[in-house]
PDB file of C-alpha atoms in Angstrom:
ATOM      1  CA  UNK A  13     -14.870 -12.334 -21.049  1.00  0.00           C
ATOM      2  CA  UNK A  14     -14.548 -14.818 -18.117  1.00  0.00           C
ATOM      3  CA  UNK A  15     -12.281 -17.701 -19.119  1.00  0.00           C
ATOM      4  CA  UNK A  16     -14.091 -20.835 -17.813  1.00  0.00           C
ATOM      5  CA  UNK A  17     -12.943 -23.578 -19.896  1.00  0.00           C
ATOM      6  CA  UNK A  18      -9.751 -23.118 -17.582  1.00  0.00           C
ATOM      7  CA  UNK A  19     -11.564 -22.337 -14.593  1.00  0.00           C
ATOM      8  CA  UNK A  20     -13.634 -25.835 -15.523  1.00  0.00           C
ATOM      9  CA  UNK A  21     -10.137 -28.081 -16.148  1.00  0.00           C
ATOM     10  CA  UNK A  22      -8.388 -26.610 -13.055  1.00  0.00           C
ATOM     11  CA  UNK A  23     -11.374 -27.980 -11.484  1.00  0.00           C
ATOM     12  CA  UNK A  24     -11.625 -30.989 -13.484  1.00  0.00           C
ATOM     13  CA  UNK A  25      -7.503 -31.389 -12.017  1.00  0.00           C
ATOM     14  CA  UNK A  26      -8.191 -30.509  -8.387  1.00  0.00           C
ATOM     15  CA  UNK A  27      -6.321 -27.831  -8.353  1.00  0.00           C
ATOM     16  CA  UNK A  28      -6.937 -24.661  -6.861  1.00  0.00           C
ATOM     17  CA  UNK A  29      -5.556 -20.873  -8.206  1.00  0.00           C
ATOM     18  CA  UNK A  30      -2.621 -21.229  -5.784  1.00  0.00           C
ATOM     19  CA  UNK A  31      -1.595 -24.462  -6.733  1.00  0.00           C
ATOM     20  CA  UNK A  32      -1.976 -23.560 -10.447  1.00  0.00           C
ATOM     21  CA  UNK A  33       0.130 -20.724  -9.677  1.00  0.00           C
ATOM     22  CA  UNK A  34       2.685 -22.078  -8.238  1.00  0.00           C
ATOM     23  CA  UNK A  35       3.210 -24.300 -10.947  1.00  0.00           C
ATOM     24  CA  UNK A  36       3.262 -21.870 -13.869  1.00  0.00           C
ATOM     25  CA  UNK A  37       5.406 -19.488 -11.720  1.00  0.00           C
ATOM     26  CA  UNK A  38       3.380 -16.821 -11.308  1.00  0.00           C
ATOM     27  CA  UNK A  39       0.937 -15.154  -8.375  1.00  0.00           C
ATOM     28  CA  UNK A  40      -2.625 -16.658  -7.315  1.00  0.00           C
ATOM     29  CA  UNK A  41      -3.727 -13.208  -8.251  1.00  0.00           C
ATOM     30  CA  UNK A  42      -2.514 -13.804 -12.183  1.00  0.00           C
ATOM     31  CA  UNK A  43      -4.237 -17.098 -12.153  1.00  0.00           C
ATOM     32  CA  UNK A  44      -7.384 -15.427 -10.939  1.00  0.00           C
ATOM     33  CA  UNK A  45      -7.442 -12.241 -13.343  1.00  0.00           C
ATOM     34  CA  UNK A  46      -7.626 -15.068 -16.624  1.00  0.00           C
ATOM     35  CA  UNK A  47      -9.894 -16.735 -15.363  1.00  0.00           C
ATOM     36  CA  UNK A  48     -12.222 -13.910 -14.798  1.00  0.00           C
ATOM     37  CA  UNK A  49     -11.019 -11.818 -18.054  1.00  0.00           C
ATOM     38  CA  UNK A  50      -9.235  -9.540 -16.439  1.00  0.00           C
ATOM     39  CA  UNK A  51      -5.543  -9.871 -18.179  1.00  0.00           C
ATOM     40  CA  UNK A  52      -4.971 -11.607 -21.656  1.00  0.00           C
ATOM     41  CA  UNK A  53      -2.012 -14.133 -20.865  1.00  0.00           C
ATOM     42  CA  UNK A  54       1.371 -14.289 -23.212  1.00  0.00           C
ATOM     43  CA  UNK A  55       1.607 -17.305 -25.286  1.00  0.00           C
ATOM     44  CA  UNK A  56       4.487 -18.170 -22.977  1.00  0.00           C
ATOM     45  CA  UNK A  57       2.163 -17.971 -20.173  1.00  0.00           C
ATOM     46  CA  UNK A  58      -1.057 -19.957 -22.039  1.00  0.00           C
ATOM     47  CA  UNK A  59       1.165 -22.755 -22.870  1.00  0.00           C
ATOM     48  CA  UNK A  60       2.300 -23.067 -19.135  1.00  0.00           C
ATOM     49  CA  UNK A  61      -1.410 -22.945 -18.049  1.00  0.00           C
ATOM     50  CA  UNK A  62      -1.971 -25.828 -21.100  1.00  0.00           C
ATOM     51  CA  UNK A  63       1.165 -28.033 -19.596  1.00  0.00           C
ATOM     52  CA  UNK A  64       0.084 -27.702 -16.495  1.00  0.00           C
ATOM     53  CA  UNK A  65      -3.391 -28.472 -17.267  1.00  0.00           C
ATOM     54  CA  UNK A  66      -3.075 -31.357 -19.309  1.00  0.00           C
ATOM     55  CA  UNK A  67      -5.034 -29.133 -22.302  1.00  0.00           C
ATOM     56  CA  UNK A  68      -4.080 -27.672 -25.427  1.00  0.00           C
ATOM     57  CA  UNK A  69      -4.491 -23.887 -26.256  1.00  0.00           C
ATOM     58  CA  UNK A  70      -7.124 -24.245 -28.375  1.00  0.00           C
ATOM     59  CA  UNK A  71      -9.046 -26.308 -25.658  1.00  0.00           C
ATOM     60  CA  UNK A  72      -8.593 -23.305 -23.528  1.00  0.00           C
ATOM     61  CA  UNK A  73      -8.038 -20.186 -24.874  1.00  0.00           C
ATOM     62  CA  UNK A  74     -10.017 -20.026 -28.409  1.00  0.00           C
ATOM     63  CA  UNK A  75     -13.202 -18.987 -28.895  1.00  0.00           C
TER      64      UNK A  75
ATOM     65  CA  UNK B  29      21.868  21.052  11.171  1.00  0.00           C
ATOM     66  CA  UNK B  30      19.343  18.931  12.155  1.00  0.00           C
ATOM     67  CA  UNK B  31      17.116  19.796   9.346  1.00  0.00           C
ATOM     68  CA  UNK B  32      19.536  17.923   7.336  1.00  0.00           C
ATOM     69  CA  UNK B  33      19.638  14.610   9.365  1.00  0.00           C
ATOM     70  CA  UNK B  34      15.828  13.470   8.072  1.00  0.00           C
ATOM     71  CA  UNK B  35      16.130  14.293   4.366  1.00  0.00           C
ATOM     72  CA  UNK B  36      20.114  13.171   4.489  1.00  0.00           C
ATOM     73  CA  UNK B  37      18.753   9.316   5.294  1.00  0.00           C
ATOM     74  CA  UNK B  38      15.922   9.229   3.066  1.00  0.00           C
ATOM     75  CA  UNK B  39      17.964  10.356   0.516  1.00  0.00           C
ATOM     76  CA  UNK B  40      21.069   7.683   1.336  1.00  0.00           C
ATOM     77  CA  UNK B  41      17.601   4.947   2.144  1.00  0.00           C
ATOM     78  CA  UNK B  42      16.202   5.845  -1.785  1.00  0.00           C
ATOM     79  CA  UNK B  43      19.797   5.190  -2.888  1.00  0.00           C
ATOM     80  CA  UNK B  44      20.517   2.039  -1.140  1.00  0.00           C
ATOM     81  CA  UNK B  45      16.791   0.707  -2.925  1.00  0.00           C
ATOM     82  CA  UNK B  46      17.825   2.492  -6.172  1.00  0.00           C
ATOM     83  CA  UNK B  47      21.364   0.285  -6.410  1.00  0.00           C
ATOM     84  CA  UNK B  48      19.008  -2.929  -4.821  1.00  0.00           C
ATOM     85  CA  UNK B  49      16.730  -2.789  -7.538  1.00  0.00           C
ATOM     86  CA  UNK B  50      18.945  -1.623 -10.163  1.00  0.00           C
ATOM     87  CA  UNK B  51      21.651  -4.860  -9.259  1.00  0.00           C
ATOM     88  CA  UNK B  52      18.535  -7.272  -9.309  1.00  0.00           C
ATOM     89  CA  UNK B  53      18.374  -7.943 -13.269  1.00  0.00           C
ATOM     90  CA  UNK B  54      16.431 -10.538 -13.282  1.00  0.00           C
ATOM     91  CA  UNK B  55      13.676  -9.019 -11.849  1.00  0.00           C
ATOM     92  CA  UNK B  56      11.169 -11.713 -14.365  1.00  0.00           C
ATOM     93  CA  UNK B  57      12.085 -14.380 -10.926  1.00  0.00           C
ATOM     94  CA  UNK B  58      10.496 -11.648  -8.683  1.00  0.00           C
ATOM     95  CA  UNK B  59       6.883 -10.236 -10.936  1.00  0.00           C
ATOM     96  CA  UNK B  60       5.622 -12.448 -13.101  1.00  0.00           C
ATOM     97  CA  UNK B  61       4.302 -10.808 -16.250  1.00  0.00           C
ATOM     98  CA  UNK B  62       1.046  -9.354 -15.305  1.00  0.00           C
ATOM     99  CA  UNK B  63       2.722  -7.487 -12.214  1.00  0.00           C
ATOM    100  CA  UNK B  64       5.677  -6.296 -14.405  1.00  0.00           C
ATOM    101  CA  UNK B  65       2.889  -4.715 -16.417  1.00  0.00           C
ATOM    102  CA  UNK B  66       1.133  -3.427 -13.739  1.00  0.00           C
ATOM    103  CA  UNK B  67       4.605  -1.754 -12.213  1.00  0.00           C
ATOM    104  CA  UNK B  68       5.190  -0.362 -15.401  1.00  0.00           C
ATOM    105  CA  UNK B  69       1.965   1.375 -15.378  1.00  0.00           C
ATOM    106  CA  UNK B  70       2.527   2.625 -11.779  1.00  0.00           C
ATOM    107  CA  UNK B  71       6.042   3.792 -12.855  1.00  0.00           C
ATOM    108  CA  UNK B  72       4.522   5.919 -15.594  1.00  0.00           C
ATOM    109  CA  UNK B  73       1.557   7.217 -13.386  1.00  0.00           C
ATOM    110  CA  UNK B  74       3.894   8.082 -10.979  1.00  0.00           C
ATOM    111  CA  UNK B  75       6.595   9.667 -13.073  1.00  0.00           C
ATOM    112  CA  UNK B  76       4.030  12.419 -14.813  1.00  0.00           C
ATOM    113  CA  UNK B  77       2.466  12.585 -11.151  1.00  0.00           C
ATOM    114  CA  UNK B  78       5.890  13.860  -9.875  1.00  0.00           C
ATOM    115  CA  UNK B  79       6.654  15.961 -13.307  1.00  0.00           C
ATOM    116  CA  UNK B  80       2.764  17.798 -12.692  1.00  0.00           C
ATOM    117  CA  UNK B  81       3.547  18.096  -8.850  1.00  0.00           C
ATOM    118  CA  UNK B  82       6.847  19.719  -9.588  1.00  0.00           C
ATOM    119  CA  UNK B  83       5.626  22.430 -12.119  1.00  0.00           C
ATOM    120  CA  UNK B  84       2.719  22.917  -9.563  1.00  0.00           C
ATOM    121  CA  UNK B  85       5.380  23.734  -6.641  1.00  0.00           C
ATOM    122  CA  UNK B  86       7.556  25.791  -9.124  1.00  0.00           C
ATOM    123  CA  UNK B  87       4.357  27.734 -10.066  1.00  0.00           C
ATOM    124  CA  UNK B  88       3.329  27.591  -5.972  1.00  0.00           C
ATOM    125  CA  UNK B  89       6.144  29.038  -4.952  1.00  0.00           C
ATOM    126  CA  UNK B  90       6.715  31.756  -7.367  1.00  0.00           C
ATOM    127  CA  UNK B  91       3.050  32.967  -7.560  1.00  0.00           C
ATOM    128  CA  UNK B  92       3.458  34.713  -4.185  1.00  0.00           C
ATOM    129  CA  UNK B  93       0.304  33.275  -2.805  1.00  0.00           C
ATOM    130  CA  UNK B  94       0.359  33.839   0.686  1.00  0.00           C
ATOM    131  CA  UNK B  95      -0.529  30.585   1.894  1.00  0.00           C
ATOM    132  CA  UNK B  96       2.414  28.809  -0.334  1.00  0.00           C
ATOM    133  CA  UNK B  97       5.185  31.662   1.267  1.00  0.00           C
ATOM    134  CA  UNK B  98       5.072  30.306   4.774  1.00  0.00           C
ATOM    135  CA  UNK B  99       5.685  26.449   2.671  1.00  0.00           C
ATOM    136  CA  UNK B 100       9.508  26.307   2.080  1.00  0.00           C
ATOM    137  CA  UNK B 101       9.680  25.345  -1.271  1.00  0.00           C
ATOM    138  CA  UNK B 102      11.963  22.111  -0.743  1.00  0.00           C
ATOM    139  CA  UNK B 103       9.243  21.074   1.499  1.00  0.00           C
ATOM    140  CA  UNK B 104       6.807  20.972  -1.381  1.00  0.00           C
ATOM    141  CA  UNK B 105       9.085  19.184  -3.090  1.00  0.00           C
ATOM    142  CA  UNK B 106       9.253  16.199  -0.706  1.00  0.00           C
ATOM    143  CA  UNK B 107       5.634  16.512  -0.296  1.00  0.00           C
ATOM    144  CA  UNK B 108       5.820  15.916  -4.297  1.00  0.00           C
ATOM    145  CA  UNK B 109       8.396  13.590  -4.261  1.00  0.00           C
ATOM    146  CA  UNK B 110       6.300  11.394  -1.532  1.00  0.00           C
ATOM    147  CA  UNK B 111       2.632  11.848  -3.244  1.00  0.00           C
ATOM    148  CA  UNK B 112       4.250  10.279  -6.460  1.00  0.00           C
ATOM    149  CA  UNK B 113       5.601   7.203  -4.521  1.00  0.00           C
ATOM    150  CA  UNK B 114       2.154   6.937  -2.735  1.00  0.00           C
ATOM    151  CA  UNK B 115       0.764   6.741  -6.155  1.00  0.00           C
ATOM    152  CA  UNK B 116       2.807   4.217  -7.808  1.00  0.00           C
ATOM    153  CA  UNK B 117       2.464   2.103  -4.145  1.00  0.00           C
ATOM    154  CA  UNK B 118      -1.207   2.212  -4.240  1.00  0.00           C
ATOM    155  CA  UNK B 119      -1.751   1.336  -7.880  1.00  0.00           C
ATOM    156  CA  UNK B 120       1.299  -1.525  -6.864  1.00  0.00           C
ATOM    157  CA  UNK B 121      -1.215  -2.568  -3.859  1.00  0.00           C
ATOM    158  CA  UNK B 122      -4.436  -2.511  -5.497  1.00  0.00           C
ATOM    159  CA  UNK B 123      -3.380  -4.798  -8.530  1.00  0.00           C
ATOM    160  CA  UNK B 124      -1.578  -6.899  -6.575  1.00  0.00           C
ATOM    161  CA  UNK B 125       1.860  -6.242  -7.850  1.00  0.00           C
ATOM    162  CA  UNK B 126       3.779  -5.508  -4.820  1.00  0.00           C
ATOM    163  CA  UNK B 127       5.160  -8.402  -3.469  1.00  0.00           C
ATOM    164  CA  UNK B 128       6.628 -10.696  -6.101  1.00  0.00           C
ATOM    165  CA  UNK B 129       6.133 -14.589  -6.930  1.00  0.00           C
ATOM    166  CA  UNK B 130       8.360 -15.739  -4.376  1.00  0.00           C
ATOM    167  CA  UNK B 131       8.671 -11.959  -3.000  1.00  0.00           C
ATOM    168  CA  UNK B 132       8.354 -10.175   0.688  1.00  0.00           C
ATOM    169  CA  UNK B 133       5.137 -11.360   2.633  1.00  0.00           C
ATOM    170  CA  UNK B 134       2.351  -8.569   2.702  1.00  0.00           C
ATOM    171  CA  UNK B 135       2.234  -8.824   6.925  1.00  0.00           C
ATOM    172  CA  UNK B 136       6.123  -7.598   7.521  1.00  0.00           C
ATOM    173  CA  UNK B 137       5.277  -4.956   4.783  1.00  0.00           C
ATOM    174  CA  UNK B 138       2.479  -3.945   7.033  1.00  0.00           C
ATOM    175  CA  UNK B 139       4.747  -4.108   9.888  1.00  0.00           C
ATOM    176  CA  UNK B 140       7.343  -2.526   8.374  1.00  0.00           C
ATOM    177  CA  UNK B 141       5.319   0.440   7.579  1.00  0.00           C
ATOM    178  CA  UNK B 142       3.476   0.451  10.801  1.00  0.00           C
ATOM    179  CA  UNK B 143       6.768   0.279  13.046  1.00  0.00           C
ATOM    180  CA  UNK B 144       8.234   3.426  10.718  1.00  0.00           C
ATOM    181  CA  UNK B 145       5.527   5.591  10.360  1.00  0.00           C
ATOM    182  CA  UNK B 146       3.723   5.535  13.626  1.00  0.00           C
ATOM    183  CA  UNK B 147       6.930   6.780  15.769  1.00  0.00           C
ATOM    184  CA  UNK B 148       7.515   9.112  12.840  1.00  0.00           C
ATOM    185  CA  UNK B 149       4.289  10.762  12.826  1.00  0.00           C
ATOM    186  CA  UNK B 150       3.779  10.608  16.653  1.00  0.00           C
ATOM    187  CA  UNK B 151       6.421  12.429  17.044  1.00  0.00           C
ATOM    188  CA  UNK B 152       5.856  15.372  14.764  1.00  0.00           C
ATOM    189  CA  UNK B 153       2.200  16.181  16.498  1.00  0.00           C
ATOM    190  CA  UNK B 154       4.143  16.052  19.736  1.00  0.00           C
ATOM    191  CA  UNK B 155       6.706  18.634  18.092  1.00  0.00           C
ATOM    192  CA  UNK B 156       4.106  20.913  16.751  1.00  0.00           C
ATOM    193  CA  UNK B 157       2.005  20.130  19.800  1.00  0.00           C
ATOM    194  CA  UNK B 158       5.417  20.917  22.022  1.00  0.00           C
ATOM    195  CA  UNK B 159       7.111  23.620  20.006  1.00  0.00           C
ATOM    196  CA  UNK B 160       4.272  24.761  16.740  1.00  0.00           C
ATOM    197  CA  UNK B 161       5.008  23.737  13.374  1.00  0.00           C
ATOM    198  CA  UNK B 162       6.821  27.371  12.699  1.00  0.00           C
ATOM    199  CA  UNK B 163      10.138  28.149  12.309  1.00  0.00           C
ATOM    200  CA  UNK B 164      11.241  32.283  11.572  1.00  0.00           C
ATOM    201  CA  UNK B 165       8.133  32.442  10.102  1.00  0.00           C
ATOM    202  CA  UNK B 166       7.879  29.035   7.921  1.00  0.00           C
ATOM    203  CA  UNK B 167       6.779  25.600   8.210  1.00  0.00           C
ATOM    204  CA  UNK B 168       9.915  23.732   9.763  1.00  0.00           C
ATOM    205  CA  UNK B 169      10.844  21.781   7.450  1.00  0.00           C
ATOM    206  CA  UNK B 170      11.801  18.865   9.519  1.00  0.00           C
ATOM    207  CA  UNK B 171       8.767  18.574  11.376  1.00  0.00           C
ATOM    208  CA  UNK B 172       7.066  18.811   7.340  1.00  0.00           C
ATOM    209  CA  UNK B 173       9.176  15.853   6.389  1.00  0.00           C
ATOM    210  CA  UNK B 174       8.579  13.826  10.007  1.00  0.00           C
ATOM    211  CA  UNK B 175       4.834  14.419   9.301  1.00  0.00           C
ATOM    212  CA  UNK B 176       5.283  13.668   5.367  1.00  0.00           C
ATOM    213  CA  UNK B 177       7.064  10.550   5.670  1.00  0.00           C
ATOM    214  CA  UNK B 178       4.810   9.202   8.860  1.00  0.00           C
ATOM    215  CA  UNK B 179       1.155   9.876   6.947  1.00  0.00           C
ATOM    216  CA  UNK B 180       2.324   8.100   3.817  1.00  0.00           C
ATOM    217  CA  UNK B 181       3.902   5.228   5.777  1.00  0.00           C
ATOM    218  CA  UNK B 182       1.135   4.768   7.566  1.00  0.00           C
ATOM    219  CA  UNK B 183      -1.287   5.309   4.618  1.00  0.00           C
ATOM    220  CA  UNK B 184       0.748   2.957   2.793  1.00  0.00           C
ATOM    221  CA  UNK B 185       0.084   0.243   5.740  1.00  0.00           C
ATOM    222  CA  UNK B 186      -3.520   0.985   5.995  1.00  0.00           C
ATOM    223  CA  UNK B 187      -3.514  -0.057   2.211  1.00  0.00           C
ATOM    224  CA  UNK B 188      -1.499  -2.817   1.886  1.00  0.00           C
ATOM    225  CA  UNK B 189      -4.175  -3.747   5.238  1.00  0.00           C
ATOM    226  CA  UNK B 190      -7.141  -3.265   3.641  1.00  0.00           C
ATOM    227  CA  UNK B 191      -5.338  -5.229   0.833  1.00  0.00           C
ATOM    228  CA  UNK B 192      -4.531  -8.077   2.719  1.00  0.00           C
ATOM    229  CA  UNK B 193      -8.077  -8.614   3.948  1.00  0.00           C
ATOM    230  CA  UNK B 194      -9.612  -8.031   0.245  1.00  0.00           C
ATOM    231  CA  UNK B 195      -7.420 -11.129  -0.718  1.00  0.00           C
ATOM    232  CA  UNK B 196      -8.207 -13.279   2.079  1.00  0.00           C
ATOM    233  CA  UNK B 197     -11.960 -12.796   1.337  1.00  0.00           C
ATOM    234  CA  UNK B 198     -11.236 -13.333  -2.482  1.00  0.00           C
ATOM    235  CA  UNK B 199      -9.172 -16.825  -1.839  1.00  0.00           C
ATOM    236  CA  UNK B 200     -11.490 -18.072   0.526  1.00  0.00           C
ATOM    237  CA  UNK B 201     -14.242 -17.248  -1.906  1.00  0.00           C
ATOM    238  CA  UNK B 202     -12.250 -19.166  -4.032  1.00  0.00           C
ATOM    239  CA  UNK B 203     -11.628 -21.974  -2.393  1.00  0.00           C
TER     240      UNK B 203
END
Protein backbone atom coordinates (compact mmCIF):
# COMPACT_ATOMS: atom_id res chain seq x y z
CA UNK A 1 0.00 0.00 0.00
CA UNK A 2 1.50 3.34 -1.20
CA UNK A 3 2.54 5.44 1.80
CA UNK A 4 1.31 8.98 0.96
CA UNK A 5 0.86 10.65 4.15
CA UNK A 6 4.82 10.78 3.88
CA UNK A 7 4.94 11.32 0.34
CA UNK A 8 2.28 14.41 1.22
CA UNK A 9 4.64 15.94 4.35
CA UNK A 10 7.91 15.54 2.36
CA UNK A 11 6.04 17.66 0.07
CA UNK A 12 4.42 19.74 2.55
CA UNK A 13 8.61 20.27 3.74
CA UNK A 14 10.03 20.84 0.26
CA UNK A 15 11.96 18.20 0.26
CA UNK A 16 12.60 15.87 -2.34
CA UNK A 17 13.52 11.74 -1.93
CA UNK A 18 17.22 12.69 -2.12
CA UNK A 19 17.20 15.24 0.30
CA UNK A 20 15.05 13.08 2.64
CA UNK A 21 17.58 10.54 2.15
CA UNK A 22 20.32 12.09 2.87
CA UNK A 23 19.08 13.10 6.03
CA UNK A 24 17.90 9.78 7.44
CA UNK A 25 21.12 8.16 6.06
CA UNK A 26 19.95 6.03 3.72
CA UNK A 27 19.62 5.79 -0.42
CA UNK A 28 16.98 7.90 -2.58
CA UNK A 29 15.98 4.46 -3.67
CA UNK A 30 14.88 3.46 0.21
CA UNK A 31 13.04 6.68 0.46
CA UNK A 32 11.22 5.87 -2.74
CA UNK A 33 10.30 2.05 -2.05
CA UNK A 34 8.09 3.48 1.39
CA UNK A 35 6.63 5.70 -0.18
CA UNK A 36 5.30 3.50 -2.86
CA UNK A 37 4.88 0.26 -0.46
CA UNK A 38 7.50 -1.42 -1.58
CA UNK A 39 9.67 -2.09 1.83
CA UNK A 40 8.13 -1.81 5.43
CA UNK A 41 10.74 0.54 7.28
CA UNK A 42 12.35 -0.49 10.93
CA UNK A 43 11.10 1.53 13.73
CA UNK A 44 14.63 2.90 13.78
CA UNK A 45 14.15 3.96 10.32
CA UNK A 46 10.22 5.42 10.77
CA UNK A 47 11.32 7.50 13.59
CA UNK A 48 14.19 9.05 11.42
CA UNK A 49 11.64 9.68 8.58
CA UNK A 50 9.22 11.28 11.67
CA UNK A 51 12.39 13.58 12.95
CA UNK A 52 13.13 14.51 9.87
CA UNK A 53 9.70 15.26 8.91
CA UNK A 54 8.55 17.16 11.68
CA UNK A 55 5.61 14.18 12.16
CA UNK A 56 4.96 11.60 14.55
CA UNK A 57 4.64 7.83 13.62
CA UNK A 58 1.27 7.63 13.99
CA UNK A 59 0.81 10.71 11.62
CA UNK A 60 2.67 8.67 9.14
CA UNK A 61 2.82 5.24 9.36
CA UNK A 62 -0.68 3.98 10.98
CA UNK A 63 -3.49 3.13 9.31
CA UNK B 1 51.89 -22.53 -17.39
CA UNK B 2 50.01 -19.97 -18.72
CA UNK B 3 46.77 -21.59 -18.04
CA UNK B 4 47.54 -20.81 -14.54
CA UNK B 5 48.28 -17.01 -14.87
CA UNK B 6 44.25 -16.08 -15.47
CA UNK B 7 42.67 -18.23 -12.75
CA UNK B 8 45.97 -17.51 -10.35
CA UNK B 9 44.77 -13.52 -10.31
CA UNK B 10 41.20 -13.99 -10.05
CA UNK B 11 41.74 -16.16 -7.41
CA UNK B 12 44.46 -13.67 -5.45
CA UNK B 13 41.62 -10.52 -6.92
CA UNK B 14 38.50 -12.66 -4.95
CA UNK B 15 40.88 -12.79 -1.97
CA UNK B 16 42.02 -9.30 -1.82
CA UNK B 17 37.78 -8.38 -1.93
CA UNK B 18 37.17 -11.31 0.48
CA UNK B 19 39.77 -9.68 3.32
CA UNK B 20 38.22 -5.91 2.00
CA UNK B 21 34.89 -6.82 2.84
CA UNK B 22 35.54 -9.07 5.62
CA UNK B 23 37.90 -5.99 7.51
CA UNK B 24 34.95 -3.48 6.76
CA UNK B 25 32.67 -4.30 9.97
CA UNK B 26 30.70 -1.72 9.88
CA UNK B 27 29.31 -2.35 6.78
CA UNK B 28 25.55 -0.54 8.36
CA UNK B 29 27.79 3.10 7.15
CA UNK B 30 27.95 1.54 3.60
CA UNK B 31 23.90 -0.26 2.93
CA UNK B 32 21.44 1.12 4.72
CA UNK B 33 18.88 -1.43 5.87
CA UNK B 34 16.80 -2.13 2.90
CA UNK B 35 20.05 -2.88 0.74
CA UNK B 36 21.55 -5.06 3.56
CA UNK B 37 18.34 -7.01 3.07
CA UNK B 38 18.41 -7.05 -0.38
CA UNK B 39 22.34 -8.37 -0.32
CA UNK B 40 21.34 -10.88 1.95
CA UNK B 41 18.84 -12.18 -0.39
CA UNK B 42 21.35 -12.07 -3.32
CA UNK B 43 23.90 -13.87 -1.05
CA UNK B 44 21.44 -16.70 -0.50
CA UNK B 45 20.25 -16.82 -4.23
CA UNK B 46 23.58 -16.96 -5.16
CA UNK B 47 24.96 -19.44 -2.69
CA UNK B 48 22.23 -22.39 -3.68
CA UNK B 49 22.83 -21.06 -7.39
CA UNK B 50 26.55 -22.09 -7.02
CA UNK B 51 25.66 -25.36 -4.73
CA UNK B 52 22.92 -26.48 -7.91
CA UNK B 53 25.62 -25.42 -10.56
CA UNK B 54 28.22 -27.50 -8.83
CA UNK B 55 26.20 -30.82 -8.50
CA UNK B 56 25.13 -30.07 -12.17
CA UNK B 57 29.00 -30.00 -13.31
CA UNK B 58 29.80 -33.02 -10.99
CA UNK B 59 26.84 -34.86 -12.64
CA UNK B 60 28.09 -33.14 -16.29
CA UNK B 61 31.18 -34.36 -16.11
CA UNK B 62 30.73 -37.82 -14.92
CA UNK B 63 27.68 -38.67 -17.14
CA UNK B 64 30.00 -39.09 -20.15
CA UNK B 65 27.88 -36.96 -22.36
CA UNK B 66 29.81 -36.21 -25.22
CA UNK B 67 29.30 -32.67 -25.46
CA UNK B 68 30.41 -32.12 -21.55
CA UNK B 69 33.93 -34.43 -22.35
CA UNK B 70 35.50 -31.88 -24.62
CA UNK B 71 34.45 -29.13 -21.30
CA UNK B 72 37.35 -29.57 -18.78
CA UNK B 73 35.63 -29.93 -15.76
CA UNK B 74 37.44 -26.95 -13.81
CA UNK B 75 36.19 -24.92 -16.60
CA UNK B 76 32.62 -25.65 -15.63
CA UNK B 77 33.43 -24.83 -12.47
CA UNK B 78 34.45 -21.21 -13.15
CA UNK B 79 31.65 -21.01 -15.49
CA UNK B 80 29.65 -21.94 -12.09
CA UNK B 81 31.56 -20.02 -9.93
CA UNK B 82 30.94 -16.79 -12.36
CA UNK B 83 27.01 -17.50 -13.13
CA UNK B 84 26.51 -17.37 -9.24
CA UNK B 85 28.28 -13.94 -8.92
CA UNK B 86 26.27 -12.72 -12.02
CA UNK B 87 23.29 -13.66 -10.05
CA UNK B 88 23.85 -12.12 -6.80
CA UNK B 89 25.21 -8.79 -9.05
CA UNK B 90 22.07 -8.58 -10.95
CA UNK B 91 19.61 -9.05 -8.12
CA UNK B 92 22.37 -6.31 -6.27
CA UNK B 93 21.68 -4.02 -9.54
CA UNK B 94 18.12 -4.37 -9.99
CA UNK B 95 17.15 -3.46 -6.28
CA UNK B 96 19.43 -0.97 -6.09
CA UNK B 97 21.75 -2.36 -3.53
CA UNK B 98 25.04 -2.11 -5.11
CA UNK B 99 26.56 0.94 -4.39
CA UNK B 100 26.15 1.96 -0.77
CA UNK B 101 24.83 5.31 1.00
CA UNK B 102 27.90 7.10 0.62
CA UNK B 103 29.34 4.08 -1.63
CA UNK B 104 31.21 3.81 -5.27
CA UNK B 105 29.37 5.91 -8.05
CA UNK B 106 27.39 3.61 -10.57
CA UNK B 107 29.46 5.40 -13.79
CA UNK B 108 33.21 4.13 -12.64
CA UNK B 109 31.38 0.76 -11.92
CA UNK B 110 30.32 0.90 -15.49
CA UNK B 111 33.70 1.89 -16.44
CA UNK B 112 35.30 -0.37 -14.47
CA UNK B 113 33.53 -3.22 -15.98
CA UNK B 114 33.66 -1.88 -19.44
CA UNK B 115 37.59 -1.20 -19.37
CA UNK B 116 38.00 -5.11 -17.93
CA UNK B 117 35.79 -6.99 -19.86
CA UNK B 118 35.96 -5.58 -23.30
CA UNK B 119 39.94 -6.24 -23.71
CA UNK B 120 39.19 -9.53 -21.98
CA UNK B 121 36.66 -10.76 -24.26
CA UNK B 122 38.20 -9.17 -27.42
CA UNK B 123 40.86 -10.96 -26.98
CA UNK B 124 39.55 -14.47 -26.57
CA UNK B 125 37.47 -14.24 -30.13
CA UNK B 126 40.78 -13.12 -31.55
CA UNK B 127 42.40 -16.35 -29.85
CA UNK B 128 39.79 -18.71 -31.01
CA UNK B 129 39.51 -16.67 -34.18
CA UNK B 130 43.64 -16.90 -34.38
CA UNK B 131 44.35 -20.30 -32.90
CA UNK B 132 40.39 -22.29 -32.29
CA UNK B 133 39.13 -22.64 -28.94
CA UNK B 134 40.75 -26.42 -28.76
CA UNK B 135 43.44 -27.59 -26.99
CA UNK B 136 44.49 -31.79 -27.32
CA UNK B 137 41.12 -32.19 -27.88
CA UNK B 138 39.35 -29.81 -25.11
CA UNK B 139 38.16 -26.42 -24.69
CA UNK B 140 41.39 -24.41 -23.56
CA UNK B 141 40.73 -23.54 -20.59
CA UNK B 142 42.26 -20.17 -20.64
CA UNK B 143 40.63 -18.94 -23.57
CA UNK B 144 37.12 -20.48 -21.44
CA UNK B 145 38.05 -18.29 -18.54
CA UNK B 146 39.18 -15.03 -20.92
CA UNK B 147 35.72 -15.49 -22.56
CA UNK B 148 33.96 -16.28 -19.02
CA UNK B 149 35.24 -13.44 -17.20
CA UNK B 150 34.84 -10.82 -20.37
CA UNK B 151 30.84 -11.80 -21.06
CA UNK B 152 29.97 -11.41 -17.40
CA UNK B 153 31.98 -8.18 -17.05
CA UNK B 154 30.52 -6.84 -19.72
CA UNK B 155 27.00 -8.20 -18.92
CA UNK B 156 27.48 -6.88 -15.60
CA UNK B 157 28.13 -3.23 -17.25
CA UNK B 158 25.31 -3.49 -19.62
CA UNK B 159 23.21 -3.91 -16.32
CA UNK B 160 24.41 -1.66 -14.03
CA UNK B 161 23.79 0.68 -17.69
CA UNK B 162 20.51 -0.08 -18.19
CA UNK B 163 20.33 0.55 -14.38
CA UNK B 164 21.64 3.80 -14.39
CA UNK B 165 19.23 5.08 -17.01
CA UNK B 166 16.07 3.32 -15.18
CA UNK B 167 17.04 5.64 -12.17
CA UNK B 168 17.57 8.72 -13.97
CA UNK B 169 14.08 8.35 -15.55
CA UNK B 170 12.63 7.38 -12.04
CA UNK B 171 14.28 10.66 -10.19
CA UNK B 172 13.41 12.90 -12.79
CA UNK B 173 9.92 11.50 -12.67
CA UNK B 174 10.26 12.31 -9.29
CA UNK B 175 11.29 15.45 -9.22
Amino acid sequence: MKNLRMKAARAAKDLSQEDLAQICHVTRQTINAIEKGDYNPTLKLCIAIAKALDKTLDELFWE
Amino acid sequence: MESFLLPAIILAAMIIAIIMISRNTDSAENYDERQELVRLKGYRTAFFTLIFLVMAVIFLSSSGLSLFSHIPASLMLWAALFASMTVFDLICIRNDAFSGVHGRSIKGSIAFCFLLGIPDLVTAILNILGHGAMEEGMVSESVGIDLLFGITLVFNGLCLLIHLLHQRKEASEEE
